[in-house]
């Protein structure tokens, strides 16, 4: 397999990557055949996966505009993935030209491509780090340069927590991040769930098994389990809801049924 120029030499291009699979679902070009093969296999059981990912991105953009409208000018996007059209910095800096954005991802392709996209943008940067090590993120030079933790921050955890197993204490990780942020900060979150998927649980579970096979287990949590991530936050209306129902800009009934798979919400730190 020929290695494209954008692929860092350090990565194994024979192993699927969650970030690159996500990129494929969104119609991106920064993925390999091994990623596409895994994605197509998952889609044989859950054909609406691209629609789910598109709904994630649409919610993210609405939530960033909400945050900017509330006066927040600092954004920390953990698990940001490979940049595609309508990234956080594009949305935030359109609303506030001086908005500061820090992306965080542990996938080398996501980090390398983010660096290329952000070249020349002094108000945005990327950190190579893992959500499961929040102190490394918070103490990074990039966060130190761009994020003032004494002022409100919009923390984005979009489509990332369902890749953190219970053994890695995702609730404790989110709590550590919350405790580091100033009152008035926002938590912007989406999470996969069996609830809302317009298929039988058995069929949906077969798609989840594909992620287990590539050693990136997809942890499907209930609405109540997802709501626990918002402890210490006051929920913004309409609360924790299927993604198309969070402050929609078009009629939710016009959305593809798969777009209602999983939940989205925004909370304000007390």
PDB file of C-alpha atoms in Angstrom:
ATOM      1  CA  UNK A   1       0.000   0.000   0.000  1.00  0.00           C
ATOM      2  CA  UNK A   2       1.456   3.344  -1.051  1.00  0.00           C
ATOM      3  CA  UNK A   3       1.718   5.909   1.733  1.00  0.00           C
ATOM      4  CA  UNK A   4       0.258   9.312   0.711  1.00  0.00           C
ATOM      5  CA  UNK A   5       2.269  12.432   1.429  1.00  0.00           C
ATOM      6  CA  UNK A   6      -0.152  13.587   4.164  1.00  0.00           C
ATOM      7  CA  UNK A   7       0.234  10.371   6.207  1.00  0.00           C
ATOM      8  CA  UNK A   8       2.874  10.624   8.979  1.00  0.00           C
ATOM      9  CA  UNK A   9       5.599   7.983   8.745  1.00  0.00           C
ATOM     10  CA  UNK A  10       4.877   6.925  12.324  1.00  0.00           C
ATOM     11  CA  UNK A  11       1.412   5.485  11.664  1.00  0.00           C
ATOM     12  CA  UNK A  12       0.571   1.933  10.633  1.00  0.00           C
ATOM     13  CA  UNK A  13      -1.642   2.370   7.579  1.00  0.00           C
ATOM     14  CA  UNK A  14      -2.683  -1.286   7.721  1.00  0.00           C
ATOM     15  CA  UNK A  15      -4.656  -0.723  10.967  1.00  0.00           C
ATOM     16  CA  UNK A  16      -8.070   1.024  10.926  1.00  0.00           C
ATOM     17  CA  UNK A  17      -8.447   4.312  12.796  1.00  0.00           C
ATOM     18  CA  UNK A  18     -11.659   5.648  14.338  1.00  0.00           C
ATOM     19  CA  UNK A  19     -10.780   9.183  13.184  1.00  0.00           C
ATOM     20  CA  UNK A  20     -10.223   8.070   9.599  1.00  0.00           C
ATOM     21  CA  UNK A  21     -13.395   5.933   9.599  1.00  0.00           C
ATOM     22  CA  UNK A  22     -15.307   9.011  10.781  1.00  0.00           C
ATOM     23  CA  UNK A  23     -13.652  11.005   7.986  1.00  0.00           C
ATOM     24  CA  UNK A  24     -14.887   8.413   5.483  1.00  0.00           C
ATOM     25  CA  UNK A  25     -18.459   8.634   6.802  1.00  0.00           C
ATOM     26  CA  UNK A  26     -18.338  12.408   6.282  1.00  0.00           C
ATOM     27  CA  UNK A  27     -17.098  12.039   2.712  1.00  0.00           C
ATOM     28  CA  UNK A  28     -13.503  13.032   3.475  1.00  0.00           C
ATOM     29  CA  UNK A  29     -10.378  11.877   1.661  1.00  0.00           C
ATOM     30  CA  UNK A  30      -7.980  11.321   4.586  1.00  0.00           C
ATOM     31  CA  UNK A  31      -8.621   7.618   5.016  1.00  0.00           C
ATOM     32  CA  UNK A  32      -7.186   4.345   3.734  1.00  0.00           C
ATOM     33  CA  UNK A  33      -8.784   1.246   2.249  1.00  0.00           C
ATOM     34  CA  UNK A  34      -8.479  -0.509   5.622  1.00  0.00           C
ATOM     35  CA  UNK A  35     -10.609   2.287   7.150  1.00  0.00           C
ATOM     36  CA  UNK A  36     -13.129   2.157   4.323  1.00  0.00           C
ATOM     37  CA  UNK A  37     -13.371  -1.628   4.638  1.00  0.00           C
ATOM     38  CA  UNK A  38     -14.199  -1.383   8.357  1.00  0.00           C
ATOM     39  CA  UNK A  39     -16.690   1.421   7.697  1.00  0.00           C
ATOM     40  CA  UNK A  40     -18.455  -0.507   4.940  1.00  0.00           C
ATOM     41  CA  UNK A  41     -18.654  -3.579   7.169  1.00  0.00           C
ATOM     42  CA  UNK A  42     -20.275  -1.551   9.964  1.00  0.00           C
ATOM     43  CA  UNK A  43     -22.655  -0.020   7.432  1.00  0.00           C
ATOM     44  CA  UNK A  44     -23.890  -3.424   6.317  1.00  0.00           C
ATOM     45  CA  UNK A  45     -25.548  -3.627   9.744  1.00  0.00           C
ATOM     46  CA  UNK A  46     -26.132   0.081  10.384  1.00  0.00           C
ATOM     47  CA  UNK A  47     -26.489   1.776   6.977  1.00  0.00           C
ATOM     48  CA  UNK A  48     -27.341   5.120   8.538  1.00  0.00           C
ATOM     49  CA  UNK A  49     -23.898   5.666  10.081  1.00  0.00           C
ATOM     50  CA  UNK A  50     -23.025   8.554   7.720  1.00  0.00           C
ATOM     51  CA  UNK A  51     -26.340  10.238   8.611  1.00  0.00           C
ATOM     52  CA  UNK A  52     -25.534   9.867  12.326  1.00  0.00           C
ATOM     53  CA  UNK A  53     -22.114  11.481  11.821  1.00  0.00           C
ATOM     54  CA  UNK A  54     -23.607  14.300   9.757  1.00  0.00           C
ATOM     55  CA  UNK A  55     -26.135  14.944  12.544  1.00  0.00           C
ATOM     56  CA  UNK A  56     -23.221  15.080  15.012  1.00  0.00           C
ATOM     57  CA  UNK A  57     -21.448  17.710  12.942  1.00  0.00           C
ATOM     58  CA  UNK A  58     -24.611  19.753  12.430  1.00  0.00           C
ATOM     59  CA  UNK A  59     -25.283  19.772  16.179  1.00  0.00           C
ATOM     60  CA  UNK A  60     -21.681  20.761  16.861  1.00  0.00           C
ATOM     61  CA  UNK A  61     -21.967  23.784  14.587  1.00  0.00           C
ATOM     62  CA  UNK A  62     -25.263  24.881  16.178  1.00  0.00           C
ATOM     63  CA  UNK A  63     -23.797  24.473  19.659  1.00  0.00           C
ATOM     64  CA  UNK A  64     -20.667  26.475  18.797  1.00  0.00           C
ATOM     65  CA  UNK A  65     -22.831  29.280  17.408  1.00  0.00           C
ATOM     66  CA  UNK A  66     -24.884  29.138  20.635  1.00  0.00           C
ATOM     67  CA  UNK A  67     -21.702  29.382  22.717  1.00  0.00           C
ATOM     68  CA  UNK A  68     -20.400  32.295  20.658  1.00  0.00           C
ATOM     69  CA  UNK A  69     -23.763  34.017  20.990  1.00  0.00           C
ATOM     70  CA  UNK A  70     -23.500  33.604  24.759  1.00  0.00           C
ATOM     71  CA  UNK A  71     -20.214  35.515  24.688  1.00  0.00           C
ATOM     72  CA  UNK A  72     -17.766  32.593  24.908  1.00  0.00           C
ATOM     73  CA  UNK A  73     -14.587  33.158  22.916  1.00  0.00           C
ATOM     74  CA  UNK A  74     -12.519  30.105  23.972  1.00  0.00           C
ATOM     75  CA  UNK A  75     -13.110  26.607  22.646  1.00  0.00           C
ATOM     76  CA  UNK A  76     -11.424  23.336  23.651  1.00  0.00           C
ATOM     77  CA  UNK A  77     -12.403  20.520  21.274  1.00  0.00           C
ATOM     78  CA  UNK A  78     -11.209  17.133  22.558  1.00  0.00           C
ATOM     79  CA  UNK A  79     -11.425  14.238  20.124  1.00  0.00           C
ATOM     80  CA  UNK A  80     -11.659  16.719  17.271  1.00  0.00           C
ATOM     81  CA  UNK A  81     -10.761  14.258  14.516  1.00  0.00           C
ATOM     82  CA  UNK A  82      -9.680  15.080  10.983  1.00  0.00           C
ATOM     83  CA  UNK A  83     -10.738  18.596   9.918  1.00  0.00           C
ATOM     84  CA  UNK A  84     -13.661  18.834   7.517  1.00  0.00           C
ATOM     85  CA  UNK A  85     -15.805  21.714   6.301  1.00  0.00           C
ATOM     86  CA  UNK A  86     -17.397  23.699   9.123  1.00  0.00           C
ATOM     87  CA  UNK A  87     -14.778  23.094  11.806  1.00  0.00           C
ATOM     88  CA  UNK A  88     -15.047  24.651  15.258  1.00  0.00           C
ATOM     89  CA  UNK A  89     -12.520  27.390  14.519  1.00  0.00           C
ATOM     90  CA  UNK A  90     -14.324  28.363  11.307  1.00  0.00           C
ATOM     91  CA  UNK A  91     -17.689  28.654  13.072  1.00  0.00           C
ATOM     92  CA  UNK A  92     -16.307  30.304  16.213  1.00  0.00           C
ATOM     93  CA  UNK A  93     -14.029  32.764  14.438  1.00  0.00           C
ATOM     94  CA  UNK A  94     -16.815  33.790  12.072  1.00  0.00           C
ATOM     95  CA  UNK A  95     -18.850  34.778  15.130  1.00  0.00           C
ATOM     96  CA  UNK A  96     -15.845  36.207  17.039  1.00  0.00           C
ATOM     97  CA  UNK A  97     -12.828  36.951  14.775  1.00  0.00           C
ATOM     98  CA  UNK A  98     -10.493  36.735  17.767  1.00  0.00           C
ATOM     99  CA  UNK A  99     -11.890  33.499  19.214  1.00  0.00           C
ATOM    100  CA  UNK A 100      -9.281  31.049  20.480  1.00  0.00           C
ATOM    101  CA  UNK A 101      -9.617  27.362  19.595  1.00  0.00           C
ATOM    102  CA  UNK A 102      -7.538  24.388  20.699  1.00  0.00           C
ATOM    103  CA  UNK A 103      -8.125  20.990  19.103  1.00  0.00           C
ATOM    104  CA  UNK A 104      -7.041  17.775  20.819  1.00  0.00           C
ATOM    105  CA  UNK A 105      -6.676  14.341  19.259  1.00  0.00           C
ATOM    106  CA  UNK A 106      -4.431  11.318  19.689  1.00  0.00           C
ATOM    107  CA  UNK A 107      -4.613  10.212  16.024  1.00  0.00           C
ATOM    108  CA  UNK A 108      -1.425  11.344  14.214  1.00  0.00           C
ATOM    109  CA  UNK A 109      -3.291  11.893  10.931  1.00  0.00           C
ATOM    110  CA  UNK A 110      -5.848  14.123  12.668  1.00  0.00           C
ATOM    111  CA  UNK A 111      -3.077  16.105  14.355  1.00  0.00           C
ATOM    112  CA  UNK A 112      -0.956  16.463  11.206  1.00  0.00           C
ATOM    113  CA  UNK A 113      -3.883  17.540   9.057  1.00  0.00           C
ATOM    114  CA  UNK A 114      -5.084  19.977  11.736  1.00  0.00           C
ATOM    115  CA  UNK A 115      -1.621  21.557  11.801  1.00  0.00           C
ATOM    116  CA  UNK A 116      -1.771  22.017   8.042  1.00  0.00           C
ATOM    117  CA  UNK A 117      -5.281  23.515   8.142  1.00  0.00           C
ATOM    118  CA  UNK A 118      -4.364  25.888  10.982  1.00  0.00           C
ATOM    119  CA  UNK A 119      -1.082  27.126   9.496  1.00  0.00           C
ATOM    120  CA  UNK A 120      -1.013  30.903   9.839  1.00  0.00           C
ATOM    121  CA  UNK A 121      -3.975  30.993  12.244  1.00  0.00           C
ATOM    122  CA  UNK A 122      -2.470  32.392  15.446  1.00  0.00           C
ATOM    123  CA  UNK A 123      -5.728  31.975  17.375  1.00  0.00           C
ATOM    124  CA  UNK A 124      -5.996  28.203  16.864  1.00  0.00           C
ATOM    125  CA  UNK A 125      -3.730  25.233  17.530  1.00  0.00           C
ATOM    126  CA  UNK A 126      -3.774  21.457  18.023  1.00  0.00           C
ATOM    127  CA  UNK A 127      -2.514  19.199  20.818  1.00  0.00           C
ATOM    128  CA  UNK A 128      -1.516  15.561  20.365  1.00  0.00           C
ATOM    129  CA  UNK A 129      -3.028  14.076  23.525  1.00  0.00           C
ATOM    130  CA  UNK A 130      -5.576  11.598  24.849  1.00  0.00           C
ATOM    131  CA  UNK A 131      -8.855  12.491  26.571  1.00  0.00           C
ATOM    132  CA  UNK A 132      -8.065   9.891  29.224  1.00  0.00           C
ATOM    133  CA  UNK A 133      -5.146  12.065  30.407  1.00  0.00           C
ATOM    134  CA  UNK A 134      -6.859  15.411  31.019  1.00  0.00           C
ATOM    135  CA  UNK A 135      -3.984  16.935  32.970  1.00  0.00           C
ATOM    136  CA  UNK A 136      -1.676  16.506  29.978  1.00  0.00           C
ATOM    137  CA  UNK A 137      -4.181  18.427  27.879  1.00  0.00           C
ATOM    138  CA  UNK A 138      -4.678  21.196  30.424  1.00  0.00           C
ATOM    139  CA  UNK A 139      -0.936  21.646  30.998  1.00  0.00           C
ATOM    140  CA  UNK A 140      -0.007  21.622  27.303  1.00  0.00           C
ATOM    141  CA  UNK A 141       1.753  24.697  25.857  1.00  0.00           C
ATOM    142  CA  UNK A 142      -1.037  25.160  23.329  1.00  0.00           C
ATOM    143  CA  UNK A 143      -3.728  25.398  26.014  1.00  0.00           C
ATOM    144  CA  UNK A 144      -1.441  27.608  28.084  1.00  0.00           C
ATOM    145  CA  UNK A 145      -1.007  30.006  25.152  1.00  0.00           C
ATOM    146  CA  UNK A 146      -4.588  30.192  23.939  1.00  0.00           C
ATOM    147  CA  UNK A 147      -6.957  29.250  26.768  1.00  0.00           C
ATOM    148  CA  UNK A 148      -7.407  31.338  29.917  1.00  0.00           C
ATOM    149  CA  UNK A 149      -8.882  28.841  32.381  1.00  0.00           C
ATOM    150  CA  UNK A 150     -10.015  31.705  34.607  1.00  0.00           C
ATOM    151  CA  UNK A 151     -12.557  32.687  31.944  1.00  0.00           C
ATOM    152  CA  UNK A 152     -15.432  30.599  30.527  1.00  0.00           C
ATOM    153  CA  UNK A 153     -14.499  27.957  27.975  1.00  0.00           C
ATOM    154  CA  UNK A 154     -16.673  25.868  25.678  1.00  0.00           C
ATOM    155  CA  UNK A 155     -15.505  22.274  26.134  1.00  0.00           C
ATOM    156  CA  UNK A 156     -16.501  20.024  23.238  1.00  0.00           C
ATOM    157  CA  UNK A 157     -16.710  16.261  23.742  1.00  0.00           C
ATOM    158  CA  UNK A 158     -18.505  15.395  20.518  1.00  0.00           C
ATOM    159  CA  UNK A 159     -18.671  11.703  19.570  1.00  0.00           C
ATOM    160  CA  UNK A 160     -15.687  10.842  21.765  1.00  0.00           C
ATOM    161  CA  UNK A 161     -16.879   9.561  25.153  1.00  0.00           C
ATOM    162  CA  UNK A 162     -18.424   6.447  23.623  1.00  0.00           C
ATOM    163  CA  UNK A 163     -14.868   5.341  22.841  1.00  0.00           C
ATOM    164  CA  UNK A 164     -13.853   5.538  26.516  1.00  0.00           C
ATOM    165  CA  UNK A 165     -14.528   2.321  28.413  1.00  0.00           C
ATOM    166  CA  UNK A 166     -15.871   2.360  31.964  1.00  0.00           C
ATOM    167  CA  UNK A 167     -12.564   0.914  33.172  1.00  0.00           C
ATOM    168  CA  UNK A 168     -10.904   4.178  32.076  1.00  0.00           C
ATOM    169  CA  UNK A 169     -13.288   6.218  34.276  1.00  0.00           C
ATOM    170  CA  UNK A 170     -14.894   8.545  31.717  1.00  0.00           C
ATOM    171  CA  UNK A 171     -17.031  10.205  34.406  1.00  0.00           C
ATOM    172  CA  UNK A 172     -13.958  11.013  36.472  1.00  0.00           C
ATOM    173  CA  UNK A 173     -12.214  12.403  33.402  1.00  0.00           C
ATOM    174  CA  UNK A 174     -15.117  14.724  32.581  1.00  0.00           C
ATOM    175  CA  UNK A 175     -15.261  15.808  36.234  1.00  0.00           C
ATOM    176  CA  UNK A 176     -11.536  16.687  36.185  1.00  0.00           C
ATOM    177  CA  UNK A 177     -12.056  18.846  33.129  1.00  0.00           C
ATOM    178  CA  UNK A 178     -15.105  20.512  34.700  1.00  0.00           C
ATOM    179  CA  UNK A 179     -13.179  21.327  37.862  1.00  0.00           C
ATOM    180  CA  UNK A 180     -10.444  23.013  35.805  1.00  0.00           C
ATOM    181  CA  UNK A 181     -12.870  25.323  34.005  1.00  0.00           C
ATOM    182  CA  UNK A 182     -14.309  28.625  35.189  1.00  0.00           C
ATOM    183  CA  UNK A 183     -17.978  29.011  36.163  1.00  0.00           C
ATOM    184  CA  UNK A 184     -20.041  29.795  33.102  1.00  0.00           C
ATOM    185  CA  UNK A 185     -18.093  27.338  30.949  1.00  0.00           C
ATOM    186  CA  UNK A 186     -20.080  25.081  28.622  1.00  0.00           C
ATOM    187  CA  UNK A 187     -19.984  21.327  28.073  1.00  0.00           C
ATOM    188  CA  UNK A 188     -21.029  20.445  24.507  1.00  0.00           C
ATOM    189  CA  UNK A 189     -21.494  16.689  24.203  1.00  0.00           C
ATOM    190  CA  UNK A 190     -22.856  13.944  21.979  1.00  0.00           C
ATOM    191  CA  UNK A 191     -22.862  10.235  22.721  1.00  0.00           C
ATOM    192  CA  UNK A 192     -23.948   7.067  20.923  1.00  0.00           C
ATOM    193  CA  UNK A 193     -26.813   5.003  22.309  1.00  0.00           C
ATOM    194  CA  UNK A 194     -28.994   2.102  21.235  1.00  0.00           C
ATOM    195  CA  UNK A 195     -31.946   4.348  22.080  1.00  0.00           C
ATOM    196  CA  UNK A 196     -33.335   5.945  18.940  1.00  0.00           C
ATOM    197  CA  UNK A 197     -31.669   3.667  16.387  1.00  0.00           C
ATOM    198  CA  UNK A 198     -34.385   2.583  13.905  1.00  0.00           C
ATOM    199  CA  UNK A 199     -33.156  -1.025  13.864  1.00  0.00           C
ATOM    200  CA  UNK A 200     -33.342  -4.029  16.136  1.00  0.00           C
ATOM    201  CA  UNK A 201     -30.824  -4.025  19.020  1.00  0.00           C
ATOM    202  CA  UNK A 202     -29.284  -7.199  17.571  1.00  0.00           C
ATOM    203  CA  UNK A 203     -28.617  -5.562  14.206  1.00  0.00           C
ATOM    204  CA  UNK A 204     -27.181  -2.437  15.803  1.00  0.00           C
ATOM    205  CA  UNK A 205     -24.993  -4.560  18.084  1.00  0.00           C
ATOM    206  CA  UNK A 206     -23.447  -6.229  15.034  1.00  0.00           C
ATOM    207  CA  UNK A 207     -22.224  -2.803  13.884  1.00  0.00           C
ATOM    208  CA  UNK A 208     -20.823  -2.140  17.359  1.00  0.00           C
ATOM    209  CA  UNK A 209     -18.965  -5.459  17.129  1.00  0.00           C
ATOM    210  CA  UNK A 210     -17.041  -4.139  14.117  1.00  0.00           C
ATOM    211  CA  UNK A 211     -15.444  -1.521  16.393  1.00  0.00           C
ATOM    212  CA  UNK A 212     -14.566  -4.227  18.909  1.00  0.00           C
ATOM    213  CA  UNK A 213     -12.857  -6.145  16.114  1.00  0.00           C
ATOM    214  CA  UNK A 214     -10.618  -3.157  15.317  1.00  0.00           C
ATOM    215  CA  UNK A 215      -9.804  -2.725  19.038  1.00  0.00           C
ATOM    216  CA  UNK A 216     -11.731   0.523  19.411  1.00  0.00           C
ATOM    217  CA  UNK A 217     -14.790  -0.613  21.382  1.00  0.00           C
ATOM    218  CA  UNK A 218     -17.875   1.531  20.936  1.00  0.00           C
ATOM    219  CA  UNK A 219     -19.580   1.854  24.326  1.00  0.00           C
ATOM    220  CA  UNK A 220     -23.305   2.401  23.878  1.00  0.00           C
ATOM    221  CA  UNK A 221     -24.756   4.108  26.959  1.00  0.00           C
ATOM    222  CA  UNK A 222     -28.338   4.818  27.955  1.00  0.00           C
ATOM    223  CA  UNK A 223     -29.759   8.325  28.159  1.00  0.00           C
ATOM    224  CA  UNK A 224     -29.522   8.199  31.955  1.00  0.00           C
ATOM    225  CA  UNK A 225     -25.880   7.112  31.780  1.00  0.00           C
ATOM    226  CA  UNK A 226     -25.087   9.922  29.335  1.00  0.00           C
ATOM    227  CA  UNK A 227     -26.864  12.448  31.563  1.00  0.00           C
ATOM    228  CA  UNK A 228     -24.367  11.635  34.341  1.00  0.00           C
ATOM    229  CA  UNK A 229     -21.643  13.399  32.350  1.00  0.00           C
ATOM    230  CA  UNK A 230     -23.500  16.659  33.024  1.00  0.00           C
ATOM    231  CA  UNK A 231     -23.182  16.459  36.812  1.00  0.00           C
ATOM    232  CA  UNK A 232     -22.144  19.925  37.987  1.00  0.00           C
ATOM    233  CA  UNK A 233     -23.726  21.569  34.955  1.00  0.00           C
ATOM    234  CA  UNK A 234     -27.129  23.188  34.464  1.00  0.00           C
ATOM    235  CA  UNK A 235     -28.651  21.883  31.261  1.00  0.00           C
ATOM    236  CA  UNK A 236     -29.461  24.345  28.492  1.00  0.00           C
ATOM    237  CA  UNK A 237     -32.924  23.951  26.981  1.00  0.00           C
ATOM    238  CA  UNK A 238     -34.099  21.616  25.494  1.00  0.00           C
ATOM    239  CA  UNK A 239     -31.870  19.369  27.647  1.00  0.00           C
ATOM    240  CA  UNK A 240     -30.395  16.036  26.601  1.00  0.00           C
ATOM    241  CA  UNK A 241     -32.205  15.103  23.396  1.00  0.00           C
ATOM    242  CA  UNK A 242     -31.678  13.335  20.053  1.00  0.00           C
ATOM    243  CA  UNK A 243     -29.323  15.473  17.967  1.00  0.00           C
ATOM    244  CA  UNK A 244     -31.861  16.939  15.481  1.00  0.00           C
ATOM    245  CA  UNK A 245     -34.026  18.136  18.387  1.00  0.00           C
ATOM    246  CA  UNK A 246     -31.325  20.374  19.911  1.00  0.00           C
ATOM    247  CA  UNK A 247     -32.247  23.896  18.784  1.00  0.00           C
ATOM    248  CA  UNK A 248     -32.925  22.828  15.188  1.00  0.00           C
ATOM    249  CA  UNK A 249     -32.534  25.213  12.262  1.00  0.00           C
ATOM    250  CA  UNK A 250     -34.808  23.106  10.066  1.00  0.00           C
ATOM    251  CA  UNK A 251     -37.794  20.860  10.750  1.00  0.00           C
ATOM    252  CA  UNK A 252     -36.604  17.738  12.657  1.00  0.00           C
ATOM    253  CA  UNK A 253     -39.311  15.666  10.986  1.00  0.00           C
ATOM    254  CA  UNK A 254     -37.473  16.181   7.693  1.00  0.00           C
ATOM    255  CA  UNK A 255     -34.349  14.478   9.052  1.00  0.00           C
ATOM    256  CA  UNK A 256     -33.303  10.932   8.192  1.00  0.00           C
ATOM    257  CA  UNK A 257     -34.499   8.506  10.927  1.00  0.00           C
ATOM    258  CA  UNK A 258     -30.902   7.500  11.681  1.00  0.00           C
ATOM    259  CA  UNK A 259     -30.059  11.084  12.669  1.00  0.00           C
ATOM    260  CA  UNK A 260     -32.001  10.502  15.910  1.00  0.00           C
ATOM    261  CA  UNK A 261     -29.579   7.808  17.084  1.00  0.00           C
ATOM    262  CA  UNK A 262     -27.821   8.900  20.260  1.00  0.00           C
ATOM    263  CA  UNK A 263     -28.085  12.083  22.335  1.00  0.00           C
ATOM    264  CA  UNK A 264     -26.771  15.632  22.420  1.00  0.00           C
ATOM    265  CA  UNK A 265     -26.782  18.322  25.051  1.00  0.00           C
ATOM    266  CA  UNK A 266     -25.159  21.482  26.352  1.00  0.00           C
ATOM    267  CA  UNK A 267     -24.607  22.322  30.001  1.00  0.00           C
ATOM    268  CA  UNK A 268     -23.431  25.472  31.817  1.00  0.00           C
ATOM    269  CA  UNK A 269     -20.966  25.035  34.689  1.00  0.00           C
ATOM    270  CA  UNK A 270     -22.298  26.459  37.936  1.00  0.00           C
TER     271      UNK A 270
END
